[in-house]
Amino acid sequence: MQKIIVGNLKMNLLTLAERDRYLESFERELKNLPENKVEIVLCPPAVHLEKFGEKLKTQEVAVGAQNIFWEERGSFTGEISSLMIKNLGCKYVIIGHSERRKYFQETNEIVNAKLKAALQTKLMPIVCVGESQEERIAGDTAKVIISQVNQGLVDIPISKIAEVIFAYEPVWAIGSGVIPTEDDILEVKITIKKILVEKYGSSAAEKVRIIYGGSVNSKTVAQVCLAPQMDGVLVGRESLIPSEFLKIVEILNNHIA
Ligand code: PGA
């Protein structure tokens, strides 16, 4: 399975000038990258999606949104639908990021509704799951992951499951510089795989990519992605520095046969 790296730029790049500088730097650094075998995705704020798509389409970099609303159109002031994102030429969307669960009260039911909307419009959803520090200390990691995955997948048919990507993002590892051990990550990967096998059978489950997110950089990527054989990474802070982001890509490339 092709490895994937997703850059989550979050609520950054505040001016058009800043956006343009970022894109120029990204393109320049990308040219220096030796032969690339990793799928690269950038998820900028919605206001920059069109420009990112325009600039990056020739570079084989896909663009994704950081969120969508579950309805397609209508009187939902301030919201952006999956179809709108798809019509801009985007390929991916991040769903249920822990910051959305925390600050915008996104429940597993909302994640499920958004996941259905994404699949309906043929956007590939990157569904984030992960336990908080308190849940981890209480020994509830597996329990939390199981309910997030199970409830997120309600009524998702086998015909669509290969399009879904799961990102295991322990909340306590996001932006903290603290990372889980290889075994911690492997355990969660197995937990997710087990649910997928039970629900969809092993050959469908095999096609679902499971990636890791939380303090990924060029120094941690070996431990959090290569060692536990994850299918890729979701990168926050380091994606704001193109040279650092592409350093991670280079490391992944070097480990692909
Ligand atoms: P981080 O963020 O890489 O800055 O820890 C990851 C994320 O929030 O997806």
CSV table of C-alpha atoms and ligand atoms in Angstrom, one decimal:
chain,number,residue,atom,x,y,z
A,1,MET,CA,0.0,0.0,0.0
A,2,GLN,CA,1.3,3.5,-0.9
A,3,LYS,CA,2.4,5.5,2.1
A,4,ILE,CA,0.6,8.8,2.7
A,5,ILE,CA,1.7,12.0,4.4
A,6,VAL,CA,-0.9,14.6,5.3
A,7,GLY,CA,-0.1,18.1,6.3
A,8,ASN,CA,-2.7,19.7,8.6
A,9,LEU,CA,-1.9,23.5,8.4
A,10,LYS,CA,-4.7,24.2,10.9
A,11,MET,CA,-5.7,27.9,11.3
A,12,ASN,CA,-2.5,29.4,9.9
A,13,LEU,CA,-1.3,31.4,6.9
A,14,LEU,CA,-3.1,34.5,7.8
A,15,THR,CA,-2.4,36.7,4.8
A,16,LEU,CA,-2.3,36.1,1.1
A,17,ALA,CA,1.3,37.1,1.1
A,18,GLU,CA,2.1,34.5,3.8
A,19,ARG,CA,0.1,31.9,1.8
A,20,ASP,CA,2.1,32.7,-1.4
A,21,ARG,CA,5.4,32.6,0.4
A,22,TYR,CA,4.5,29.2,1.8
A,23,LEU,CA,3.5,27.8,-1.7
A,24,GLU,CA,6.7,29.2,-3.3
A,25,SER,CA,8.8,27.6,-0.6
A,26,PHE,CA,6.9,24.3,-0.9
A,27,GLU,CA,7.3,24.1,-4.6
A,28,ARG,CA,11.0,25.0,-4.4
A,29,GLU,CA,11.7,22.3,-1.8
A,30,LEU,CA,9.6,19.8,-3.6
A,31,LYS,CA,11.9,20.2,-6.7
A,32,ASN,CA,14.9,19.2,-4.6
A,33,LEU,CA,13.2,16.0,-3.5
A,34,PRO,CA,14.7,12.9,-5.2
A,35,GLU,CA,12.2,10.5,-6.8
A,36,ASN,CA,9.0,10.5,-4.6
A,37,LYS,CA,6.9,7.4,-3.9
A,38,VAL,CA,4.8,8.8,-1.1
A,39,GLU,CA,1.4,10.3,-1.6
A,40,ILE,CA,1.5,13.9,-0.4
A,41,VAL,CA,-1.6,15.8,0.8
A,42,LEU,CA,-1.8,19.3,2.1
A,43,CYS,CA,-4.9,20.5,4.1
A,44,PRO,CA,-4.8,24.4,4.3
A,45,PRO,CA,-7.6,26.5,5.8
A,46,ALA,CA,-10.7,26.5,3.5
A,47,VAL,CA,-10.0,30.0,2.2
A,48,HIS,CA,-6.8,28.8,0.7
A,49,LEU,CA,-8.0,25.5,-0.9
A,50,GLU,CA,-8.6,26.9,-4.3
A,51,LYS,CA,-5.1,28.5,-4.6
A,52,PHE,CA,-3.4,25.4,-3.2
A,53,GLY,CA,-5.2,23.3,-5.7
A,54,GLU,CA,-4.2,25.6,-8.6
A,55,LYS,CA,-0.6,25.8,-7.6
A,56,LEU,CA,0.0,22.2,-6.6
A,57,LYS,CA,-2.0,20.2,-9.2
A,58,THR,CA,1.1,20.0,-11.5
A,59,GLN,CA,3.2,18.9,-8.6
A,60,GLU,CA,1.3,15.7,-7.8
A,61,VAL,CA,0.4,17.0,-4.4
A,62,ALA,CA,-3.3,16.5,-3.4
A,63,VAL,CA,-5.3,19.0,-1.5
A,64,GLY,CA,-7.7,18.3,1.4
A,65,ALA,CA,-10.0,20.3,3.7
A,66,GLN,CA,-9.8,20.3,7.5
A,67,ASN,CA,-13.5,19.9,8.0
A,68,ILE,CA,-16.9,19.7,6.2
A,69,PHE,CA,-20.5,20.0,7.2
A,70,TRP,CA,-22.7,17.0,6.8
A,71,GLU,CA,-25.5,18.5,4.7
A,72,GLU,CA,-24.9,19.2,1.0
A,73,ARG,CA,-26.5,22.7,0.7
A,74,GLY,CA,-29.0,25.1,2.1
A,75,SER,CA,-29.6,27.3,5.1
A,76,PHE,CA,-26.6,26.5,7.3
A,77,THR,CA,-24.9,29.8,7.7
A,78,GLY,CA,-21.2,29.7,7.9
A,79,GLU,CA,-20.8,26.0,6.9
A,80,ILE,CA,-19.0,24.4,3.9
A,81,SER,CA,-20.3,21.3,2.3
A,82,SER,CA,-18.4,18.2,1.1
A,83,LEU,CA,-19.7,18.9,-2.4
A,84,MET,CA,-18.3,22.4,-2.4
A,85,ILE,CA,-14.9,21.0,-1.3
A,86,LYS,CA,-15.1,18.3,-4.0
A,87,ASN,CA,-16.1,20.9,-6.6
A,88,LEU,CA,-12.9,22.9,-5.8
A,89,GLY,CA,-10.9,19.8,-6.9
A,90,CYS,CA,-10.0,18.6,-3.4
A,91,LYS,CA,-9.4,14.9,-2.9
A,92,TYR,CA,-9.4,14.5,0.9
A,93,VAL,CA,-11.0,15.8,4.1
A,94,ILE,CA,-10.0,15.5,7.7
A,95,ILE,CA,-12.9,14.4,9.9
A,96,GLY,CA,-13.2,14.4,13.7
A,97,HIS,CA,-9.8,15.9,14.5
A,98,SER,CA,-9.5,16.1,18.3
A,99,GLU,CA,-9.5,19.9,18.2
A,100,ARG,CA,-12.9,19.7,16.5
A,101,ARG,CA,-14.1,17.2,19.1
A,102,LYS,CA,-12.8,19.4,21.9
A,103,TYR,CA,-13.7,22.9,20.8
A,104,PHE,CA,-16.7,22.3,18.6
A,105,GLN,CA,-18.3,19.4,20.5
A,106,GLU,CA,-18.1,17.0,17.6
A,107,THR,CA,-19.4,13.6,18.8
A,108,ASN,CA,-19.0,10.2,17.2
A,109,GLU,CA,-22.4,10.7,15.6
A,110,ILE,CA,-21.4,13.9,14.0
A,111,VAL,CA,-18.2,12.2,12.8
A,112,ASN,CA,-20.3,9.5,11.3
A,113,ALA,CA,-22.6,12.0,9.5
A,114,LYS,CA,-19.6,13.8,8.1
A,115,LEU,CA,-18.0,10.6,7.0
A,116,LYS,CA,-21.2,9.7,5.1
A,117,ALA,CA,-21.3,13.1,3.4
A,118,ALA,CA,-17.6,12.8,2.3
A,119,LEU,CA,-18.1,9.3,0.9
A,120,GLN,CA,-21.3,10.4,-0.9
A,121,THR,CA,-19.3,13.1,-2.8
A,122,LYS,CA,-16.3,10.8,-3.3
A,123,LEU,CA,-14.0,12.8,-1.0
A,124,MET,CA,-11.6,10.5,0.8
A,125,PRO,CA,-12.1,11.0,4.6
A,126,ILE,CA,-9.2,10.9,7.0
A,127,VAL,CA,-11.0,10.0,10.3
A,128,CYS,CA,-9.1,11.0,13.5
A,129,VAL,CA,-9.4,8.9,16.6
A,130,GLY,CA,-7.4,8.9,19.8
A,131,GLU,CA,-7.6,9.0,23.6
A,132,SER,CA,-7.0,11.9,25.9
A,133,GLN,CA,-4.3,11.9,28.6
A,134,GLU,CA,-7.0,11.2,31.3
A,135,GLU,CA,-8.4,8.3,29.3
A,136,ARG,CA,-4.9,6.9,28.8
A,137,ILE,CA,-4.0,7.1,32.5
A,138,ALA,CA,-7.3,5.4,33.3
A,139,GLY,CA,-6.3,2.5,31.0
A,140,ASP,CA,-9.2,3.3,28.7
A,141,THR,CA,-7.3,3.7,25.4
A,142,ALA,CA,-8.7,0.6,23.7
A,143,LYS,CA,-12.3,1.4,24.9
A,144,VAL,CA,-12.1,4.9,23.5
A,145,ILE,CA,-10.7,3.8,20.1
A,146,ILE,CA,-13.3,1.0,19.8
A,147,SER,CA,-16.2,3.3,20.4
A,148,GLN,CA,-14.8,6.1,18.1
A,149,VAL,CA,-14.2,3.6,15.3
A,150,ASN,CA,-17.5,1.6,15.7
A,151,GLN,CA,-19.7,4.6,16.0
A,152,GLY,CA,-17.9,6.5,13.3
A,153,LEU,CA,-18.5,3.5,10.9
A,154,VAL,CA,-22.3,3.1,11.5
A,155,ASP,CA,-23.9,2.3,8.2
A,156,ILE,CA,-20.7,2.7,6.1
A,157,PRO,CA,-20.9,-0.1,3.5
A,158,ILE,CA,-18.1,-2.5,2.5
A,159,SER,CA,-18.1,-1.0,-1.0
A,160,LYS,CA,-16.8,2.3,0.5
A,161,ILE,CA,-14.5,1.2,3.3
A,162,ALA,CA,-11.3,1.2,1.2
A,163,GLU,CA,-11.7,4.9,0.7
A,164,VAL,CA,-11.5,5.6,4.5
A,165,ILE,CA,-8.2,6.4,6.2
A,166,PHE,CA,-7.9,6.2,10.0
A,167,ALA,CA,-5.5,8.5,11.8
A,168,TYR,CA,-4.5,7.4,15.3
A,169,GLU,CA,-3.8,10.7,17.0
A,170,PRO,CA,-3.4,10.4,20.8
A,171,VAL,CA,-4.6,13.8,22.0
A,172,TRP,CA,-1.8,14.1,24.5
A,173,ALA,CA,0.8,13.7,21.7
A,174,ILE,CA,-0.6,16.5,19.6
A,175,GLY,CA,1.6,19.6,19.7
A,176,SER,CA,3.3,18.3,22.8
A,177,GLY,CA,6.5,16.8,21.6
A,178,VAL,CA,5.7,13.7,23.6
A,179,ILE,CA,5.2,10.5,21.5
A,180,PRO,CA,3.9,7.1,22.2
A,181,THR,CA,6.1,4.0,22.0
A,182,GLU,CA,6.1,1.7,19.0
A,183,ASP,CA,4.1,-0.9,21.0
A,184,ASP,CA,1.5,1.7,22.0
A,185,ILE,CA,0.9,2.6,18.4
A,186,LEU,CA,0.9,-1.0,17.2
A,187,GLU,CA,-1.7,-2.0,19.9
A,188,VAL,CA,-4.1,0.7,18.6
A,189,LYS,CA,-3.4,-0.3,15.0
A,190,ILE,CA,-4.4,-3.9,15.8
A,191,THR,CA,-7.5,-2.7,17.7
A,192,ILE,CA,-8.7,-0.7,14.7
A,193,LYS,CA,-7.8,-3.6,12.3
A,194,LYS,CA,-9.8,-6.1,14.4
A,195,ILE,CA,-12.9,-3.9,14.2
A,196,LEU,CA,-12.5,-3.6,10.5
A,197,VAL,CA,-12.0,-7.4,10.1
A,198,GLU,CA,-15.1,-8.1,12.2
A,199,LYS,CA,-17.2,-5.6,10.3
A,200,TYR,CA,-16.0,-6.1,6.7
A,201,GLY,CA,-13.8,-9.2,6.5
A,202,SER,CA,-10.1,-9.5,6.2
A,203,SER,CA,-9.6,-8.7,2.5
A,204,ALA,CA,-11.6,-5.4,2.8
A,205,ALA,CA,-9.9,-4.5,6.1
A,206,GLU,CA,-6.5,-4.9,4.5
A,207,LYS,CA,-7.3,-2.1,2.1
A,208,VAL,CA,-7.9,0.5,4.8
A,209,ARG,CA,-4.9,2.7,5.6
A,210,ILE,CA,-4.1,3.5,9.2
A,211,ILE,CA,-1.8,6.4,9.8
A,212,TYR,CA,-0.3,8.1,12.9
A,213,GLY,CA,-0.5,11.7,14.0
A,214,GLY,CA,0.9,13.7,16.9
A,215,SER,CA,4.3,15.4,17.2
A,216,VAL,CA,5.6,13.8,14.0
A,217,ASN,CA,8.9,15.3,12.7
A,218,SER,CA,12.0,14.0,10.9
A,219,LYS,CA,13.3,12.7,14.3
A,220,THR,CA,10.2,10.9,15.5
A,221,VAL,CA,8.9,9.5,12.2
A,222,ALA,CA,10.9,6.3,12.4
A,223,GLN,CA,9.4,5.4,15.8
A,224,VAL,CA,5.8,6.5,15.1
A,225,CYS,CA,5.5,5.3,11.5
A,226,LEU,CA,8.2,3.0,10.3
A,227,ALA,CA,8.6,0.8,13.3
A,228,PRO,CA,4.9,0.0,13.8
A,229,GLN,CA,4.5,-0.2,10.1
A,230,MET,CA,1.8,2.5,9.8
A,231,ASP,CA,0.6,3.5,6.4
A,232,GLY,CA,1.7,7.1,6.8
A,233,VAL,CA,1.5,10.2,9.0
A,234,LEU,CA,-0.6,13.2,9.8
A,235,VAL,CA,1.6,16.2,10.5
A,236,GLY,CA,0.6,19.4,12.2
A,237,ARG,CA,3.3,21.9,13.2
A,238,GLU,CA,6.1,20.6,11.0
A,239,SER,CA,3.9,21.0,7.9
A,240,LEU,CA,4.1,24.8,8.3
A,241,ILE,CA,7.8,24.5,7.4
A,242,PRO,CA,8.0,23.0,3.9
A,243,SER,CA,11.7,21.9,4.2
A,244,GLU,CA,10.9,20.1,7.5
A,245,PHE,CA,7.8,18.5,6.1
A,246,LEU,CA,9.6,17.2,3.0
A,247,LYS,CA,12.4,15.9,5.2
A,248,ILE,CA,9.8,13.5,6.6
A,249,VAL,CA,8.8,12.6,3.1
A,250,GLU,CA,12.4,11.8,2.2
A,251,ILE,CA,12.8,9.5,5.2
A,252,LEU,CA,9.6,7.7,4.2
A,253,ASN,CA,10.9,7.4,0.7
A,254,ASN,CA,14.2,6.0,1.8
A,255,HIS,CA,12.4,3.1,3.5
A,256,ILE,CA,10.2,2.1,0.6
A,257,ALA,CA,11.7,-0.7,-1.3
B,1,PGA,P1,1.2,18.1,15.6
B,1,PGA,O1,-0.3,18.0,15.2
B,1,PGA,O2,2.0,17.4,14.5
B,1,PGA,O3,1.5,19.6,15.7
B,1,PGA,O4,1.4,17.4,16.9
B,1,PGA,C1,-0.9,16.9,14.6
B,1,PGA,C2,-2.3,17.1,14.4
B,1,PGA,O5,-3.0,17.9,15.1
B,1,PGA,O6,-2.9,16.5,13.4
